[in-house]
Amino acid sequence: MMLRGFETIDLLAAGLKTNVIRKEVIANNIANVDVPGFKRSEVSFEVKLKRAIELQQQIESEPPLRTMHPEHIAKRSVPNIKDIRPTVHIDYLSTMRNNGNNVDIEDEVMKLTRTQLHYSLLADRVSGKFSEWNQIIRMA
């Protein structure tokens, strides 16, 4: 599957938004590291996006179905990648300390650093994409 320019920008924008949400969630986890009974949260997005892209590729590579009646076989619809949204999940299953709190400060700081680096990478790609378009416009 080859992404067109606007699809690429949409995916990059979704990644930037996800990283902003992830940074807020991680900051909340860190702020509550000493609160008894606090359960850490996580953001999931990339796995859902990967599944949607793989399904889209699979559907696009299948030969088209020909039916005699529109209700005979349900056609699989191509998922709209723009509809994929990040979701926040609370981890109720683990415990780090006797007080019920499950925030591992070292892990959260590592995730925060990775999120900041990932955000910078995505912002750089958006900037690069707009620079490409700017050059194309100037050549026209």
PDB file of N, CA and C in Angstrom, residues 15-113:
ATOM      1  N   GLY A  15      -0.206  10.469  14.993  1.00  0.00           N
ATOM      2  CA  GLY A  15       0.904  10.083  15.849  1.00  0.00           C
ATOM      3  C   GLY A  15       1.289  11.195  16.811  1.00  0.00           C
ATOM      4  N   LEU A  16       1.296  12.433  16.330  1.00  0.00           N
ATOM      5  CA  LEU A  16       1.607  13.566  17.200  1.00  0.00           C
ATOM      6  C   LEU A  16       0.559  13.711  18.307  1.00  0.00           C
ATOM      7  N   LYS A  17      -0.716  13.609  17.931  1.00  0.00           N
ATOM      8  CA  LYS A  17      -1.791  13.704  18.931  1.00  0.00           C
ATOM      9  C   LYS A  17      -1.680  12.584  19.956  1.00  0.00           C
ATOM     10  N   THR A  18      -1.380  11.394  19.488  1.00  0.00           N
ATOM     11  CA  THR A  18      -1.234  10.253  20.388  1.00  0.00           C
ATOM     12  C   THR A  18      -0.100  10.483  21.374  1.00  0.00           C
ATOM     13  N   ASN A  19       1.005  11.028  20.888  1.00  0.00           N
ATOM     14  CA  ASN A  19       2.133  11.274  21.772  1.00  0.00           C
ATOM     15  C   ASN A  19       1.848  12.366  22.793  1.00  0.00           C
ATOM     16  N   VAL A  20       1.032  13.355  22.431  1.00  0.00           N
ATOM     17  CA  VAL A  20       0.630  14.374  23.404  1.00  0.00           C
ATOM     18  C   VAL A  20      -0.201  13.726  24.513  1.00  0.00           C
ATOM     19  N   ILE A  21      -1.153  12.873  24.120  1.00  0.00           N
ATOM     20  CA  ILE A  21      -1.986  12.171  25.105  1.00  0.00           C
ATOM     21  C   ILE A  21      -1.113  11.259  25.962  1.00  0.00           C
ATOM     22  N   ARG A  22      -0.196  10.530  25.315  1.00  0.00           N
ATOM     23  CA  ARG A  22       0.682   9.609  26.043  1.00  0.00           C
ATOM     24  C   ARG A  22       1.542  10.371  27.055  1.00  0.00           C
ATOM     25  N   LYS A  23       2.046  11.536  26.653  1.00  0.00           N
ATOM     26  CA  LYS A  23       2.869  12.336  27.569  1.00  0.00           C
ATOM     27  C   LYS A  23       2.049  12.771  28.786  1.00  0.00           C
ATOM     28  N   GLU A  24       0.797  13.172  28.577  1.00  0.00           N
ATOM     29  CA  GLU A  24      -0.074  13.564  29.687  1.00  0.00           C
ATOM     30  C   GLU A  24      -0.351  12.388  30.624  1.00  0.00           C
ATOM     31  N   VAL A  25      -0.589  11.214  30.052  1.00  0.00           N
ATOM     32  CA  VAL A  25      -0.869  10.021  30.850  1.00  0.00           C
ATOM     33  C   VAL A  25       0.364   9.623  31.666  1.00  0.00           C
ATOM     34  N   ILE A  26       1.526   9.657  31.034  1.00  0.00           N
ATOM     35  CA  ILE A  26       2.755   9.311  31.752  1.00  0.00           C
ATOM     36  C   ILE A  26       3.032  10.323  32.848  1.00  0.00           C
ATOM     37  N   ALA A  27       2.825  11.609  32.564  1.00  0.00           N
ATOM     38  CA  ALA A  27       3.033  12.642  33.582  1.00  0.00           C
ATOM     39  C   ALA A  27       2.090  12.423  34.767  1.00  0.00           C
ATOM     40  N   ASN A  28       0.869  12.020  34.484  1.00  0.00           N
ATOM     41  CA  ASN A  28      -0.088  11.707  35.557  1.00  0.00           C
ATOM     42  C   ASN A  28       0.386  10.504  36.376  1.00  0.00           C
ATOM     43  N   ASN A  29       0.905   9.494  35.698  1.00  0.00           N
ATOM     44  CA  ASN A  29       1.435   8.324  36.411  1.00  0.00           C
ATOM     45  C   ASN A  29       2.579   8.736  37.332  1.00  0.00           C
ATOM     46  N   ILE A  30       3.488   9.552  36.804  1.00  0.00           N
ATOM     47  CA  ILE A  30       4.637   9.989  37.601  1.00  0.00           C
ATOM     48  C   ILE A  30       4.176  10.837  38.787  1.00  0.00           C
ATOM     49  N   ALA A  31       3.213  11.719  38.555  1.00  0.00           N
ATOM     50  CA  ALA A  31       2.730  12.588  39.631  1.00  0.00           C
ATOM     51  C   ALA A  31       2.077  11.796  40.762  1.00  0.00           C
ATOM     52  N   ASN A  32       1.570  10.609  40.450  1.00  0.00           N
ATOM     53  CA  ASN A  32       0.869   9.802  41.449  1.00  0.00           C
ATOM     54  C   ASN A  32       1.679   8.598  41.920  1.00  0.00           C
ATOM     55  N   VAL A  33       2.990   8.665  41.780  1.00  0.00           N
ATOM     56  CA  VAL A  33       3.845   7.545  42.133  1.00  0.00           C
ATOM     57  C   VAL A  33       3.730   7.175  43.613  1.00  0.00           C
ATOM     58  N   ASP A  34       3.450   8.135  44.479  1.00  0.00           N
ATOM     59  CA  ASP A  34       3.395   7.856  45.921  1.00  0.00           C
ATOM     60  C   ASP A  34       1.971   7.766  46.471  1.00  0.00           C
ATOM     61  N   VAL A  35       0.963   7.776  45.621  1.00  0.00           N
ATOM     62  CA  VAL A  35      -0.432   7.719  46.068  1.00  0.00           C
ATOM     63  C   VAL A  35      -0.826   6.259  46.292  1.00  0.00           C
ATOM     64  N   PRO A  36      -1.196   5.906  47.516  1.00  0.00           N
ATOM     65  CA  PRO A  36      -1.594   4.516  47.778  1.00  0.00           C
ATOM     66  C   PRO A  36      -2.810   4.105  46.928  1.00  0.00           C
ATOM     67  N   GLY A  37      -2.717   2.937  46.340  1.00  0.00           N
ATOM     68  CA  GLY A  37      -3.829   2.392  45.564  1.00  0.00           C
ATOM     69  C   GLY A  37      -3.936   2.929  44.142  1.00  0.00           C
ATOM     70  N   PHE A  38      -3.076   3.868  43.755  1.00  0.00           N
ATOM     71  CA  PHE A  38      -3.139   4.422  42.397  1.00  0.00           C
ATOM     72  C   PHE A  38      -2.732   3.360  41.382  1.00  0.00           C
ATOM     73  N   LYS A  39      -3.483   3.290  40.294  1.00  0.00           N
ATOM     74  CA  LYS A  39      -3.183   2.357  39.208  1.00  0.00           C
ATOM     75  C   LYS A  39      -2.768   3.153  37.975  1.00  0.00           C
ATOM     76  N   ARG A  40      -1.644   2.780  37.418  1.00  0.00           N
ATOM     77  CA  ARG A  40      -1.102   3.477  36.262  1.00  0.00           C
ATOM     78  C   ARG A  40      -1.965   3.266  35.020  1.00  0.00           C
ATOM     79  N   SER A  41      -1.855   4.193  34.087  1.00  0.00           N
ATOM     80  CA  SER A  41      -2.590   4.116  32.825  1.00  0.00           C
ATOM     81  C   SER A  41      -1.606   4.007  31.671  1.00  0.00           C
ATOM     82  N   GLU A  42      -2.104   3.502  30.552  1.00  0.00           N
ATOM     83  CA  GLU A  42      -1.317   3.374  29.323  1.00  0.00           C
ATOM     84  C   GLU A  42      -2.159   3.825  28.147  1.00  0.00           C
ATOM     85  N   VAL A  43      -1.499   4.243  27.083  1.00  0.00           N
ATOM     86  CA  VAL A  43      -2.169   4.638  25.847  1.00  0.00           C
ATOM     87  C   VAL A  43      -1.865   3.594  24.789  1.00  0.00           C
ATOM     88  N   SER A  44      -2.903   3.133  24.093  1.00  0.00           N
ATOM     89  CA  SER A  44      -2.674   2.198  22.983  1.00  0.00           C
ATOM     90  C   SER A  44      -3.177   2.831  21.694  1.00  0.00           C
ATOM     91  N   PHE A  45      -2.364   2.751  20.675  1.00  0.00           N
ATOM     92  CA  PHE A  45      -2.725   3.314  19.372  1.00  0.00           C
ATOM     93  C   PHE A  45      -2.037   2.562  18.240  1.00  0.00           C
ATOM     94  N   GLU A  46      -0.735   2.356  18.373  1.00  0.00           N
ATOM     95  CA  GLU A  46       0.048   1.807  17.274  1.00  0.00           C
ATOM     96  C   GLU A  46      -0.407   0.409  16.860  1.00  0.00           C
ATOM     97  N   VAL A  47      -0.764  -0.426  17.801  1.00  0.00           N
ATOM     98  CA  VAL A  47      -1.199  -1.790  17.462  1.00  0.00           C
ATOM     99  C   VAL A  47      -2.502  -1.750  16.669  1.00  0.00           C
ATOM    100  N   LYS A  48      -3.433  -0.890  17.096  1.00  0.00           N
ATOM    101  CA  LYS A  48      -4.697  -0.766  16.362  1.00  0.00           C
ATOM    102  C   LYS A  48      -4.465  -0.214  14.960  1.00  0.00           C
ATOM    103  N   LEU A  49      -3.561   0.739  14.846  1.00  0.00           N
ATOM    104  CA  LEU A  49      -3.247   1.322  13.539  1.00  0.00           C
ATOM    105  C   LEU A  49      -2.608   0.276  12.628  1.00  0.00           C
ATOM    106  N   LYS A  50      -1.687  -0.498  13.178  1.00  0.00           N
ATOM    107  CA  LYS A  50      -1.027  -1.542  12.388  1.00  0.00           C
ATOM    108  C   LYS A  50      -2.044  -2.567  11.886  1.00  0.00           C
ATOM    109  N   ARG A  51      -2.954  -2.978  12.766  1.00  0.00           N
ATOM    110  CA  ARG A  51      -3.993  -3.941  12.347  1.00  0.00           C
ATOM    111  C   ARG A  51      -4.859  -3.374  11.234  1.00  0.00           C
ATOM    112  N   ALA A  52      -5.240  -2.111  11.342  1.00  0.00           N
ATOM    113  CA  ALA A  52      -6.085  -1.486  10.327  1.00  0.00           C
ATOM    114  C   ALA A  52      -5.355  -1.390   8.992  1.00  0.00           C
ATOM    115  N   ILE A  53      -4.067  -1.040   9.013  1.00  0.00           N
ATOM    116  CA  ILE A  53      -3.287  -0.943   7.775  1.00  0.00           C
ATOM    117  C   ILE A  53      -3.124  -2.323   7.146  1.00  0.00           C
ATOM    118  N   GLU A  54      -2.839  -3.338   7.959  1.00  0.00           N
ATOM    119  CA  GLU A  54      -2.692  -4.695   7.429  1.00  0.00           C
ATOM    120  C   GLU A  54      -4.004  -5.201   6.828  1.00  0.00           C
ATOM    121  N   LEU A  55      -5.126  -4.922   7.497  1.00  0.00           N
ATOM    122  CA  LEU A  55      -6.425  -5.326   6.971  1.00  0.00           C
ATOM    123  C   LEU A  55      -6.728  -4.593   5.666  1.00  0.00           C
ATOM    124  N   GLN A  56      -6.386  -3.312   5.613  1.00  0.00           N
ATOM    125  CA  GLN A  56      -6.596  -2.532   4.398  1.00  0.00           C
ATOM    126  C   GLN A  56      -5.779  -3.119   3.240  1.00  0.00           C
ATOM    127  N   GLN A  57      -4.539  -3.481   3.502  1.00  0.00           N
ATOM    128  CA  GLN A  57      -3.686  -4.079   2.473  1.00  0.00           C
ATOM    129  C   GLN A  57      -4.247  -5.421   2.009  1.00  0.00           C
ATOM    130  N   GLN A  58      -4.722  -6.216   2.970  1.00  0.00           N
ATOM    131  CA  GLN A  58      -5.263  -7.530   2.640  1.00  0.00           C
ATOM    132  C   GLN A  58      -6.520  -7.398   1.774  1.00  0.00           C
ATOM    133  N   ILE A  59      -7.408  -6.506   2.139  1.00  0.00           N
ATOM    134  CA  ILE A  59      -8.653  -6.328   1.383  1.00  0.00           C
ATOM    135  C   ILE A  59      -8.362  -5.799  -0.012  1.00  0.00           C
ATOM    136  N   GLU A  60      -7.420  -4.851  -0.113  1.00  0.00           N
ATOM    137  CA  GLU A  60      -7.092  -4.286  -1.422  1.00  0.00           C
ATOM    138  C   GLU A  60      -6.425  -5.296  -2.337  1.00  0.00           C
ATOM    139  N   SER A  61      -5.747  -6.307  -1.775  1.00  0.00           N
ATOM    140  CA  SER A  61      -5.065  -7.297  -2.607  1.00  0.00           C
ATOM    141  C   SER A  61      -5.977  -8.455  -3.025  1.00  0.00           C
ATOM    142  N   GLU A  62      -7.152  -8.562  -2.397  1.00  0.00           N
ATOM    143  CA  GLU A  62      -8.081  -9.636  -2.749  1.00  0.00           C
ATOM    144  C   GLU A  62      -8.766  -9.318  -4.078  1.00  0.00           C
ATOM    145  N   PRO A  63      -9.057 -10.362  -4.862  1.00  0.00           N
ATOM    146  CA  PRO A  63      -9.815 -10.104  -6.091  1.00  0.00           C
ATOM    147  C   PRO A  63     -11.237  -9.675  -5.738  1.00  0.00           C
ATOM    148  N   PRO A  64     -11.832  -8.818  -6.544  1.00  0.00           N
ATOM    149  CA  PRO A  64     -13.190  -8.356  -6.231  1.00  0.00           C
ATOM    150  C   PRO A  64     -14.205  -9.498  -6.316  1.00  0.00           C
ATOM    151  N   LEU A  65     -15.160  -9.498  -5.411  1.00  0.00           N
ATOM    152  CA  LEU A  65     -16.217 -10.510  -5.411  1.00  0.00           C
ATOM    153  C   LEU A  65     -17.335 -10.083  -6.350  1.00  0.00           C
ATOM    154  N   ARG A  66     -17.784 -11.044  -7.130  1.00  0.00           N
ATOM    155  CA  ARG A  66     -18.937 -10.777  -8.001  1.00  0.00           C
ATOM    156  C   ARG A  66     -20.101 -11.591  -7.469  1.00  0.00           C
ATOM    157  N   THR A  67     -21.180 -10.936  -7.212  1.00  0.00           N
ATOM    158  CA  THR A  67     -22.361 -11.613  -6.677  1.00  0.00           C
ATOM    159  C   THR A  67     -23.554 -11.359  -7.575  1.00  0.00           C
ATOM    160  N   MET A  68     -24.541 -12.242  -7.451  1.00  0.00           N
ATOM    161  CA  MET A  68     -25.763 -12.099  -8.232  1.00  0.00           C
ATOM    162  C   MET A  68     -26.754 -11.161  -7.542  1.00  0.00           C
ATOM    163  N   HIS A  69     -26.625 -11.073  -6.237  1.00  0.00           N
ATOM    164  CA  HIS A  69     -27.533 -10.246  -5.451  1.00  0.00           C
ATOM    165  C   HIS A  69     -26.695  -9.519  -4.397  1.00  0.00           C
ATOM    166  N   PRO A  70     -26.942  -8.243  -4.120  1.00  0.00           N
ATOM    167  CA  PRO A  70     -26.087  -7.487  -3.197  1.00  0.00           C
ATOM    168  C   PRO A  70     -26.057  -8.021  -1.770  1.00  0.00           C
ATOM    169  N   GLU A  71     -27.032  -8.856  -1.383  1.00  0.00           N
ATOM    170  CA  GLU A  71     -27.077  -9.348  -0.016  1.00  0.00           C
ATOM    171  C   GLU A  71     -26.541 -10.773   0.130  1.00  0.00           C
ATOM    172  N   HIS A  72     -26.012 -11.363  -0.928  1.00  0.00           N
ATOM    173  CA  HIS A  72     -25.527 -12.737  -0.858  1.00  0.00           C
ATOM    174  C   HIS A  72     -24.291 -12.867   0.027  1.00  0.00           C
ATOM    175  N   ILE A  73     -23.292 -12.089  -0.238  1.00  0.00           N
ATOM    176  CA  ILE A  73     -22.043 -12.173   0.512  1.00  0.00           C
ATOM    177  C   ILE A  73     -21.713 -10.776   1.032  1.00  0.00           C
ATOM    178  N   ALA A  74     -21.462 -10.722   2.303  1.00  0.00           N
ATOM    179  CA  ALA A  74     -21.099  -9.428   2.877  1.00  0.00           C
ATOM    180  C   ALA A  74     -19.678  -9.076   2.457  1.00  0.00           C
ATOM    181  N   LYS A  75     -19.539  -7.946   1.809  1.00  0.00           N
ATOM    182  CA  LYS A  75     -18.219  -7.496   1.406  1.00  0.00           C
ATOM    183  C   LYS A  75     -17.510  -6.885   2.609  1.00  0.00           C
ATOM    184  N   ARG A  76     -16.239  -7.183   2.709  1.00  0.00           N
ATOM    185  CA  ARG A  76     -15.471  -6.589   3.796  1.00  0.00           C
ATOM    186  C   ARG A  76     -15.176  -5.137   3.443  1.00  0.00           C
ATOM    187  N   SER A  77     -15.404  -4.288   4.385  1.00  0.00           N
ATOM    188  CA  SER A  77     -15.157  -2.873   4.121  1.00  0.00           C
ATOM    189  C   SER A  77     -13.730  -2.515   4.515  1.00  0.00           C
ATOM    190  N   VAL A  78     -13.162  -1.613   3.762  1.00  0.00           N
ATOM    191  CA  VAL A  78     -11.812  -1.140   4.038  1.00  0.00           C
ATOM    192  C   VAL A  78     -11.889  -0.193   5.232  1.00  0.00           C
ATOM    193  N   PRO A  79     -11.096  -0.461   6.279  1.00  0.00           N
ATOM    194  CA  PRO A  79     -11.152   0.417   7.453  1.00  0.00           C
ATOM    195  C   PRO A  79     -10.593   1.796   7.134  1.00  0.00           C
ATOM    196  N   ASN A  80     -11.218   2.803   7.703  1.00  0.00           N
ATOM    197  CA  ASN A  80     -10.737   4.167   7.534  1.00  0.00           C
ATOM    198  C   ASN A  80      -9.709   4.438   8.625  1.00  0.00           C
ATOM    199  N   ILE A  81      -8.498   4.648   8.219  1.00  0.00           N
ATOM    200  CA  ILE A  81      -7.411   4.832   9.178  1.00  0.00           C
ATOM    201  C   ILE A  81      -7.628   6.093  10.004  1.00  0.00           C
ATOM    202  N   LYS A  82      -8.332   7.076   9.460  1.00  0.00           N
ATOM    203  CA  LYS A  82      -8.609   8.305  10.207  1.00  0.00           C
ATOM    204  C   LYS A  82      -9.497   8.050  11.422  1.00  0.00           C
ATOM    205  N   ASP A  83     -10.224   6.934  11.422  1.00  0.00           N
ATOM    206  CA  ASP A  83     -11.116   6.620  12.542  1.00  0.00           C
ATOM    207  C   ASP A  83     -10.394   5.971  13.722  1.00  0.00           C
ATOM    208  N   ILE A  84      -9.143   5.598  13.548  1.00  0.00           N
ATOM    209  CA  ILE A  84      -8.375   4.979  14.628  1.00  0.00           C
ATOM    210  C   ILE A  84      -7.997   6.068  15.628  1.00  0.00           C
ATOM    211  N   ARG A  85      -8.337   5.859  16.873  1.00  0.00           N
ATOM    212  CA  ARG A  85      -8.077   6.839  17.934  1.00  0.00           C
ATOM    213  C   ARG A  85      -7.292   6.186  19.067  1.00  0.00           C
ATOM    214  N   PRO A  86      -6.443   6.958  19.730  1.00  0.00           N
ATOM    215  CA  PRO A  86      -5.752   6.409  20.894  1.00  0.00           C
ATOM    216  C   PRO A  86      -6.730   6.179  22.039  1.00  0.00           C
ATOM    217  N   THR A  87      -6.512   5.116  22.789  1.00  0.00           N
ATOM    218  CA  THR A  87      -7.349   4.834  23.952  1.00  0.00           C
ATOM    219  C   THR A  87      -6.462   4.689  25.187  1.00  0.00           C
ATOM    220  N   VAL A  88      -7.007   5.127  26.317  1.00  0.00           N
ATOM    221  CA  VAL A  88      -6.288   5.059  27.576  1.00  0.00           C
ATOM    222  C   VAL A  88      -6.837   3.884  28.376  1.00  0.00           C
ATOM    223  N   HIS A  89      -5.939   3.019  28.833  1.00  0.00           N
ATOM    224  CA  HIS A  89      -6.315   1.852  29.624  1.00  0.00           C
ATOM    225  C   HIS A  89      -5.665   1.934  30.995  1.00  0.00           C
ATOM    226  N   ILE A  90      -6.393   1.533  32.010  1.00  0.00           N
ATOM    227  CA  ILE A  90      -5.855   1.485  33.365  1.00  0.00           C
ATOM    228  C   ILE A  90      -5.405   0.065  33.652  1.00  0.00           C
ATOM    229  N   ASP A  91      -4.196  -0.070  34.188  1.00  0.00           N
ATOM    230  CA  ASP A  91      -3.617  -1.370  34.517  1.00  0.00           C
ATOM    231  C   ASP A  91      -4.026  -1.760  35.941  1.00  0.00           C
ATOM    232  N   TYR A  92      -5.093  -2.552  36.043  1.00  0.00           N
ATOM    233  CA  TYR A  92      -5.569  -3.000  37.349  1.00  0.00           C
ATOM    234  C   TYR A  92      -4.906  -4.300  37.807  1.00  0.00           C
ATOM    235  N   LEU A  93      -4.172  -4.953  36.928  1.00  0.00           N
ATOM    236  CA  LEU A  93      -3.678  -6.295  37.212  1.00  0.00           C
ATOM    237  C   LEU A  93      -2.353  -6.357  37.962  1.00  0.00           C
ATOM    238  N   SER A  94      -1.539  -5.319  37.849  1.00  0.00           N
ATOM    239  CA  SER A  94      -0.222  -5.391  38.490  1.00  0.00           C
ATOM    240  C   SER A  94      -0.161  -4.530  39.743  1.00  0.00           C
ATOM    241  N   THR A  95       0.795  -4.848  40.600  1.00  0.00           N
ATOM    242  CA  THR A  95       1.057  -4.077  41.820  1.00  0.00           C
ATOM    243  C   THR A  95       2.557  -4.021  42.022  1.00  0.00           C
ATOM    244  N   MET A  96       3.080  -2.835  42.297  1.00  0.00           N
ATOM    245  CA  MET A  96       4.514  -2.668  42.519  1.00  0.00           C
ATOM    246  C   MET A  96       4.856  -2.654  44.007  1.00  0.00           C
ATOM    247  N   ARG A  97       3.962  -2.117  44.814  1.00  0.00           N
ATOM    248  CA  ARG A  97       4.256  -1.949  46.243  1.00  0.00           C
ATOM    249  C   ARG A  97       3.137  -2.512  47.095  1.00  0.00           C
ATOM    250  N   ASN A  98       3.383  -2.576  48.379  1.00  0.00           N
ATOM    251  CA  ASN A  98       2.389  -3.077  49.317  1.00  0.00           C
ATOM    252  C   ASN A  98       1.161  -2.182  49.417  1.00  0.00           C
ATOM    253  N   ASN A  99       1.301  -0.897  49.069  1.00  0.00           N
ATOM    254  CA  ASN A  99       0.162   0.028  49.172  1.00  0.00           C
ATOM    255  C   ASN A  99      -0.775  -0.050  47.971  1.00  0.00           C
ATOM    256  N   GLY A 100      -0.529  -0.963  47.026  1.00  0.00           N
ATOM    257  CA  GLY A 100      -1.407  -1.156  45.881  1.00  0.00           C
ATOM    258  C   GLY A 100      -1.053  -0.321  44.671  1.00  0.00           C
ATOM    259  N   ASN A 101      -0.112   0.589  44.812  1.00  0.00           N
ATOM    260  CA  ASN A 101       0.315   1.428  43.693  1.00  0.00           C
ATOM    261  C   ASN A 101       1.149   0.582  42.733  1.00  0.00           C
ATOM    262  N   ASN A 102       0.962   0.785  41.432  1.00  0.00           N
ATOM    263  CA  ASN A 102       1.709  -0.018  40.462  1.00  0.00           C
ATOM    264  C   ASN A 102       2.557   0.826  39.508  1.00  0.00           C
ATOM    265  N   VAL A 103       2.949   2.034  39.928  1.00  0.00           N
ATOM    266  CA  VAL A 103       3.776   2.897  39.093  1.00  0.00           C
ATOM    267  C   VAL A 103       5.249   2.596  39.351  1.00  0.00           C
ATOM    268  N   ASP A 104       5.964   2.227  38.303  1.00  0.00           N
ATOM    269  CA  ASP A 104       7.415   2.033  38.358  1.00  0.00           C
ATOM    270  C   ASP A 104       8.036   3.305  37.803  1.00  0.00           C
ATOM    271  N   ILE A 105       8.591   4.134  38.665  1.00  0.00           N
ATOM    272  CA  ILE A 105       9.073   5.457  38.264  1.00  0.00           C
ATOM    273  C   ILE A 105      10.137   5.374  37.182  1.00  0.00           C
ATOM    274  N   GLU A 106      11.036   4.407  37.260  1.00  0.00           N
ATOM    275  CA  GLU A 106      12.082   4.277  36.242  1.00  0.00           C
ATOM    276  C   GLU A 106      11.488   3.949  34.877  1.00  0.00           C
ATOM    277  N   ASP A 107      10.514   3.063  34.862  1.00  0.00           N
ATOM    278  CA  ASP A 107       9.854   2.688  33.616  1.00  0.00           C
ATOM    279  C   ASP A 107       9.087   3.875  33.029  1.00  0.00           C
ATOM    280  N   GLU A 108       8.427   4.633  33.883  1.00  0.00           N
ATOM    281  CA  GLU A 108       7.651   5.787  33.413  1.00  0.00           C
ATOM    282  C   GLU A 108       8.558   6.877  32.847  1.00  0.00           C
ATOM    283  N   VAL A 109       9.685   7.128  33.492  1.00  0.00           N
ATOM    284  CA  VAL A 109      10.624   8.141  32.989  1.00  0.00           C
ATOM    285  C   VAL A 109      11.201   7.694  31.647  1.00  0.00           C
ATOM    286  N   MET A 110      11.503   6.392  31.519  1.00  0.00           N
ATOM    287  CA  MET A 110      11.990   5.873  30.243  1.00  0.00           C
ATOM    288  C   MET A 110      10.933   6.042  29.158  1.00  0.00           C
ATOM    289  N   LYS A 111       9.674   5.739  29.472  1.00  0.00           N
ATOM    290  CA  LYS A 111       8.587   5.897  28.503  1.00  0.00           C
ATOM    291  C   LYS A 111       8.386   7.360  28.133  1.00  0.00           C
ATOM    292  N   LEU A 112       8.534   8.258  29.096  1.00  0.00           N
ATOM    293  CA  LEU A 112       8.398   9.682  28.829  1.00  0.00           C
ATOM    294  C   LEU A 112       9.502  10.156  27.877  1.00  0.00           C
ATOM    295  N   THR A 113      10.717   9.711  28.106  1.00  0.00           N
ATOM    296  CA  THR A 113      11.831  10.075  27.223  1.00  0.00           C
ATOM    297  C   THR A 113      11.595   9.550  25.812  1.00  0.00           C
TER     298      THR A 113
END
